Amino acid sequence: MTRITVTVDGVEYSDDIEPRTLLVYYLRQNLGKTGTVVGCDTSNCGACTVHLDGRSVKSCNVLAVQADGHEVTTIEGLAADGQLHPMQQAFHESHALQCGYCTPGMIMQACDLLKDNPDPSEQEIREGLEGNLCRCTGYHNIVRAVQHAAAAMRQGTEAPADSAVPAAGPGAPEPATAGVGAAGPEMPPGEGAPVSAGSTGEGVTA
Amino acid sequence: MTVTENQAPAQPEVGRARRRKEDQRLITGRTRWTDNLQVPGMLHLAMVRSPFAHARITAIDVEAARKARNVVAVITGQDVKDEQGSLPNAWPITPEQVTPAHPPVAVDEVHFAGEIVAVVVARSAAEARDAAELVDVDYEELPAVLDLKEAAQDTVLAHPDLGTNKSALWVFDSKEAGTGGDVEDAIRQARDGGVLIEREFRQQRLIPAFMEPRSVLVDPTGEQITMWTATQIPHILRFLLAAVLGVPESKVRVIAPDVGGGFGGKLQTTPEEFIAMVLARRLGKPIKYTETRSESLLSAHHGRDQWQKLTLAATKDGTVTGFKVELLANLGAYVALVGGGVPVLGAFMFNAIYKFPAYHFACQTVLTNTTWTDAYRGAGRPEATFGIERMMDELAAELDMDPLEVREKNWIKHEEFPFTTVAGMEYDSGNYEAATARAKELFDYDALRREQAERRERQDPVQLGIGVSTFTEMCGLAPSRVLGSLDYGAGGWEHASVRMLPTGKVEVVTGTSPHGQGHETAWSQIVADRLGVPFEDVEVLHGDTAISHKGLDTYGSRSLVVGGEAVVRAADKVIEKAKPVAAHLLEASVDDLEFSAGRFGVKGTDKGLTIQEIALASFAAHNLPDGIEPGLDSDATFDPVNFSFPHGTHLCAMEVDTETGETRMRTYVCVDDVGVIVNPLIVEGQVHGGLVQGIAQALWEGATYDDQGTLVTGSFVDYTLPTAADTISFVTENTTSPATTNSLGTKGVGEAGTIASTPCVVNAIVDALRPLGIHDVEMPCTPERVWRAIQNASAGSVDETQRDTAPHFDPDQPNQDTPDPEGGAR
Ligand code: FES
Ligand code: FES
C-alpha cells in the first residue's frame, strides 16, 4: 500500500492504495467519481480523459501514484458555481451527445484542445479529438459543439442558445443559478480552456 | 385535439428542436451506468474464457484459484449445469431449425474462442481477475470450422453432435406466395435477349462496439431479485430469466439504468447476465460483473457476416424483371436471441423501392466456431439494401445508364402509394422523386458528374466516384400477427402509461428502453402537445420493470413509431377520462366541451378548467360524477397493423487514388423521409451517427479471425472504429411523407443512416474504378483492397505516360469539401 495525496475537483484526498491502481479506478472506486468512465483496456477510447494539472490525460493510462501531489479535474469538477462550463453548454446546445458515455472524456479533451488553440479549424478539432471515440454521434455535432464553445470562450459569451431547457437542472451539482442565455463566463481571449485554480479546483473562473 | 381560433396555441412541441432533457446528467458526469453502482457486500466475477475455437474440456483445476486471496467461489460448467439453463433463441426461423444448446458456462465442449469455461467470485474485481489466471483448464482441441462457405459444406462440424452446420433454410418465393411471378422465368428471359446481372457480395462481420462495456449487477437480498444491466431489453430479459431459470417472474426486477449505446449489441440475453443471476442466488450475495473491452469484442455478439449470391434480371431498357437472392448467413457458434431472424428480416427489403415482378429469397443459416452473431444496427436490412443498391448500380453500368435514371425507371412512383411489394409488404407512403430531386440539388450532382468525366478524360490518378443509394427500410417492429406468422416468440406491441399527478405534473411511463435516443425529450414533446401541459412538466420513466411493468423495449427503430403511438393513445385516454369530470365541475354537458391547449372550455362561454385543475379535483375526489373512479391515469398498449417505411436518397463523392488505393470522402448528402419529425435535432443526430457506422462498414471495420479461430480484431487497436479525424461533416435534410399507420405520422430513424450509407460509399468507390474494369471491391474497402483490385483489374491501369499533374492527396489538407447549399443542415 502506498499513501497518496491528490486534489480532485478542488478537494484534497489522502488514501492508501495498491501501487498498481490506475488513476481511473482510484477516481471511480475510491472517490466515487463515477463521472469518469472506462471504455477500453488499450488506451484507445479516451472515455476516461481527465485533466492532470490542467492538461488532459487518459486516466486509464496513469497510475494513481503518479497523481500524488497533483491536481486532477474530472467532468464533475468542470462546472463552477452551478454554472456549466461553456464546453458542457455547447455539447448540450449542439446535441453533441446521445448515449453520453464518451461525453465526459470528449468534453475534457475538447477543453484541452482549446487551451492550445483557442480558434481551431474544423480539421484541427477533428485531429485534436482523434484519441476519443464516440459510437453514437458520428462526430458531426461534437465538432459543431467545439466550434461553438471556442467562439463563446473567445468572445466571453455563451454558445448560441435556442432552448428553454435550464442549463442547470435538478441534477446539477449546485443549486441552479444560471439558465440558458445567462451570460457565460468572462474569459480573456487566449485563456481558453480551464486552468488550474488552486483549491477551488480547475474550473472556469467567472 | 381541436384548436380554436381565439386561443392561439403555444408553439407546438412536435417539430421543435428541443435540447435534450437527458443531457444535464450526462454532461456533468452524474450518471448511473451499471458499473457505477455499488451494493454493500457486493462480490465480483471474472470469467475464464476458452482460448480455443473448438475443444473438449477434459479437466479444470480450480484449487489454486480457490485458495487465492479473497476468492469466495470458483464455478465450472459442471457445477452449475443443472441450474444455469440454456440461453434462449426467440426466433426459430423454421420448425426444423437446428439449435444447439447454449449453456452460459460451457460444460464439456467449447465452440468459440472466448466462451466462458469457469467463473471466479471474489471480493474485488481485481482479485477475481488475478485468481482467474490461476484456473488451469485442460482442453483437447477439436477441428474448428471458421469459414462460412466451408461450414456450409459440412466437412468439419462446429457441433459434431448435431451432425450438420446447417441450422435452417428459410425461403420466400413470390410465385408460391402469390405476390409475383416466377423468378426462374424472368432469369430465362433475361438470358435470352435481356440483361442478367450475377454477383456475389460479401457482408463482412462487424462488431457493434457500443462505448459502454456491458455490466450487470444482481442483488438477491430483497423480496425481489434485482438485476441492473446494460441492456436494450429489460422487459424481454426479465421474461426470459424467469422462463429459462424457473424463477417466478414476479420475483425478478430488471433495471436498465443509463445505458451507453447498444446498436443491437445489447439486444441480447447474455451468458454473463445468466451467470450473475445464478451465482447471486446460489451465494445469496450481490454480484457484479463488468466486461473489459477485449471481452466485449470477443464474446458479445457480432453482426452481419453473409455471403450474398444475387441474380438480377432486366430488359435491355433497364426495366427490372426479377431478383433472386441466395444468402449464406453465419450464426457463429450458437443461435442467438434473434439469431437467424436477422437475415430473414432482409427478405422483405431486397426488392427495396423497385417494382420487381418476380422475387425469390433463400437464406441458409450456418453454425461455425466463431462468436455468435445477432442484431447490429439495421439487422438484415443493411445487408439487403447493400445487395440491391449495389446491383442497381451494376445494372446501370451494364446498360451505360445513369444509376439514378435506372432507379427512377423502376421505383414506385409517389402516386402509386399505397403499394404492395413483391415481398408482400404494403408500403403506405413515400416520395422517392422528391427526396432524390432535393439530394441531387444539395449534392450538385451534375457538376460532380462533369468533374468525374474530366478526371477520366485526363486520366487523373485521383479518380472521382459518385455513389448512390435510394434506400428504404421497414421500421416499427412490429405487428404482432406478422411476428406470429414468422414464428417469432413474442409480439411487437408497446405499452405506455400517462399519470396525472395532483400537482399537475405528468409522468409518462414507456415500455421502450432508450440508451441514447432521447426518448425522455421526444416523449415529453408529444405529451406536452397532446395534453397542453408545459414540456418541463413531463417526466418520462423507463427501463425499470417495477415502474414500467410492461413493454417490449428498444430496437428496430420501433420506439417512436410503436412506443410513441402508445404514449399518444394513453394521453388521449387521459383527456377522455377528464372530460366527464370537467363537464360535472363546469356544470355543462360533455358535448358542449372542447379541449384545447390543455383546457376544457364550455363552447360559447369563457368558462373552463385546465387539465391540471381536473387532475387535482380528480385526486381529491370530493366532487366527482357518480360512478367515476378517482384519478385520470391511463394506459395504452398499441399493436401496429403495419410496419413503417422510411426512405431516402443518399449521394456520396469519393476520391480514389489509383496509385495508392487510398480513398477520401469529399461530400456526403442525404435526404431522408422519416415521416413527421418530432425533434429535428434528434433526427439529425441519429442520421449522423448512423451514417458513420455504415460508412465504417464500407471503409474500415471488419472482425477477422486467424486460422486457429482467434479473433484478430480483439481490441480497439485492431478493430478500427472511425475517429473524428477519419470522418467528415454531412449534409442532411428531410422530405416528409407522413406515415399513415400511426397518429403522428412518424416512421422511425434509428437505423436509416447505417442502412443507406454502406452501399452508397462502395458504389462511389466502384464508380471511380469502373473505367479500369472493376465492378466490386470487397468491404472494408481499405487502401490495400482498393490497390489490389486495381492491380488485378484486367483492363489495366491508367497509362503512365499520359498522366496529368493533378495533385495527390495532401495529408495536411482538410479531409472534406462539403458544399454549403441553401438550407442544408450542417
Ligand atoms: S478507458 Fe482510457 S482510453 Fe479507453
Ligand atoms: S454519445 Fe454515445 S458514445 Fe458518444
Short mmCIF file of N, CA and C and ligand atoms in Angstrom, two decimals, chain A residues 96-103 106 133-137 142, chain B residues 210-212 260-261 263 515-516, ligand 2:
data_model
loop_
_atom_site.label_atom_id
_atom_site.label_comp_id
_atom_site.label_asym_id
_atom_site.label_seq_id
_atom_site.Cartn_x
_atom_site.Cartn_y
_atom_site.Cartn_z
N ALA A 96 -24.46 17.27 -29.05
CA ALA A 96 -23.21 16.58 -29.33
C ALA A 96 -23.08 15.30 -28.53
N LEU A 97 -24.18 14.83 -27.99
CA LEU A 97 -24.12 13.56 -27.25
C LEU A 97 -25.43 12.82 -27.45
N GLN A 98 -25.32 11.51 -27.45
CA GLN A 98 -26.52 10.68 -27.49
C GLN A 98 -26.55 9.82 -26.23
N CYS A 99 -25.81 8.71 -26.23
CA CYS A 99 -25.81 7.91 -25.00
C CYS A 99 -25.02 8.60 -23.90
N GLY A 100 -24.08 9.45 -24.28
CA GLY A 100 -23.34 10.23 -23.30
C GLY A 100 -22.15 9.52 -22.66
N TYR A 101 -21.87 8.32 -23.12
CA TYR A 101 -20.79 7.58 -22.46
C TYR A 101 -19.42 8.18 -22.77
N CYS A 102 -19.25 8.62 -24.00
CA CYS A 102 -17.97 9.22 -24.39
C CYS A 102 -17.85 10.65 -23.92
N THR A 103 -18.99 11.23 -23.50
CA THR A 103 -19.10 12.68 -23.33
C THR A 103 -18.13 13.27 -22.30
N MET A 106 -14.78 13.30 -23.86
CA MET A 106 -14.79 14.17 -25.03
C MET A 106 -14.74 15.64 -24.61
N LEU A 133 -13.09 8.16 -28.84
CA LEU A 133 -14.06 7.50 -29.71
C LEU A 133 -15.49 7.81 -29.26
N CYS A 134 -16.34 8.01 -30.24
CA CYS A 134 -17.77 8.12 -29.99
C CYS A 134 -18.46 7.21 -30.99
N ARG A 135 -19.34 6.35 -30.52
CA ARG A 135 -20.02 5.44 -31.43
C ARG A 135 -21.39 5.97 -31.84
N CYS A 136 -21.87 7.02 -31.17
CA CYS A 136 -23.25 7.45 -31.40
C CYS A 136 -23.40 8.61 -32.37
N THR A 137 -22.58 9.62 -32.23
CA THR A 137 -22.90 10.91 -32.87
C THR A 137 -22.34 11.08 -34.27
N ILE A 142 -20.32 16.97 -32.46
CA ILE A 142 -19.24 17.22 -31.50
C ILE A 142 -18.34 18.33 -32.04
N PHE B 210 -20.61 -0.77 -28.95
CA PHE B 210 -21.17 0.28 -28.09
C PHE B 210 -20.06 0.75 -27.16
N MET B 211 -20.08 2.04 -26.76
CA MET B 211 -18.95 2.55 -25.98
C MET B 211 -18.96 2.08 -24.52
N GLU B 212 -20.12 1.84 -23.98
CA GLU B 212 -20.14 1.36 -22.59
C GLU B 212 -20.02 -0.17 -22.59
N GLY B 260 -25.03 2.97 -22.15
CA GLY B 260 -24.15 3.68 -23.08
C GLY B 260 -24.11 3.09 -24.47
N GLY B 261 -25.20 3.21 -25.17
CA GLY B 261 -25.25 2.73 -26.55
C GLY B 261 -25.55 1.25 -26.62
N PHE B 263 -26.99 -0.33 -30.26
CA PHE B 263 -26.90 -0.60 -31.70
C PHE B 263 -27.21 -2.05 -32.01
N HIS B 515 -31.32 4.16 -24.88
CA HIS B 515 -29.92 4.12 -24.45
C HIS B 515 -29.14 5.10 -25.31
N GLY B 516 -29.69 6.32 -25.40
CA GLY B 516 -29.04 7.38 -26.15
C GLY B 516 -29.96 8.07 -27.15
S1 FES C 2 -22.58 9.74 -27.27
FE1 FES C 2 -22.60 7.56 -27.16
S2 FES C 2 -20.52 7.13 -27.47
FE2 FES C 2 -20.55 9.24 -27.79
#
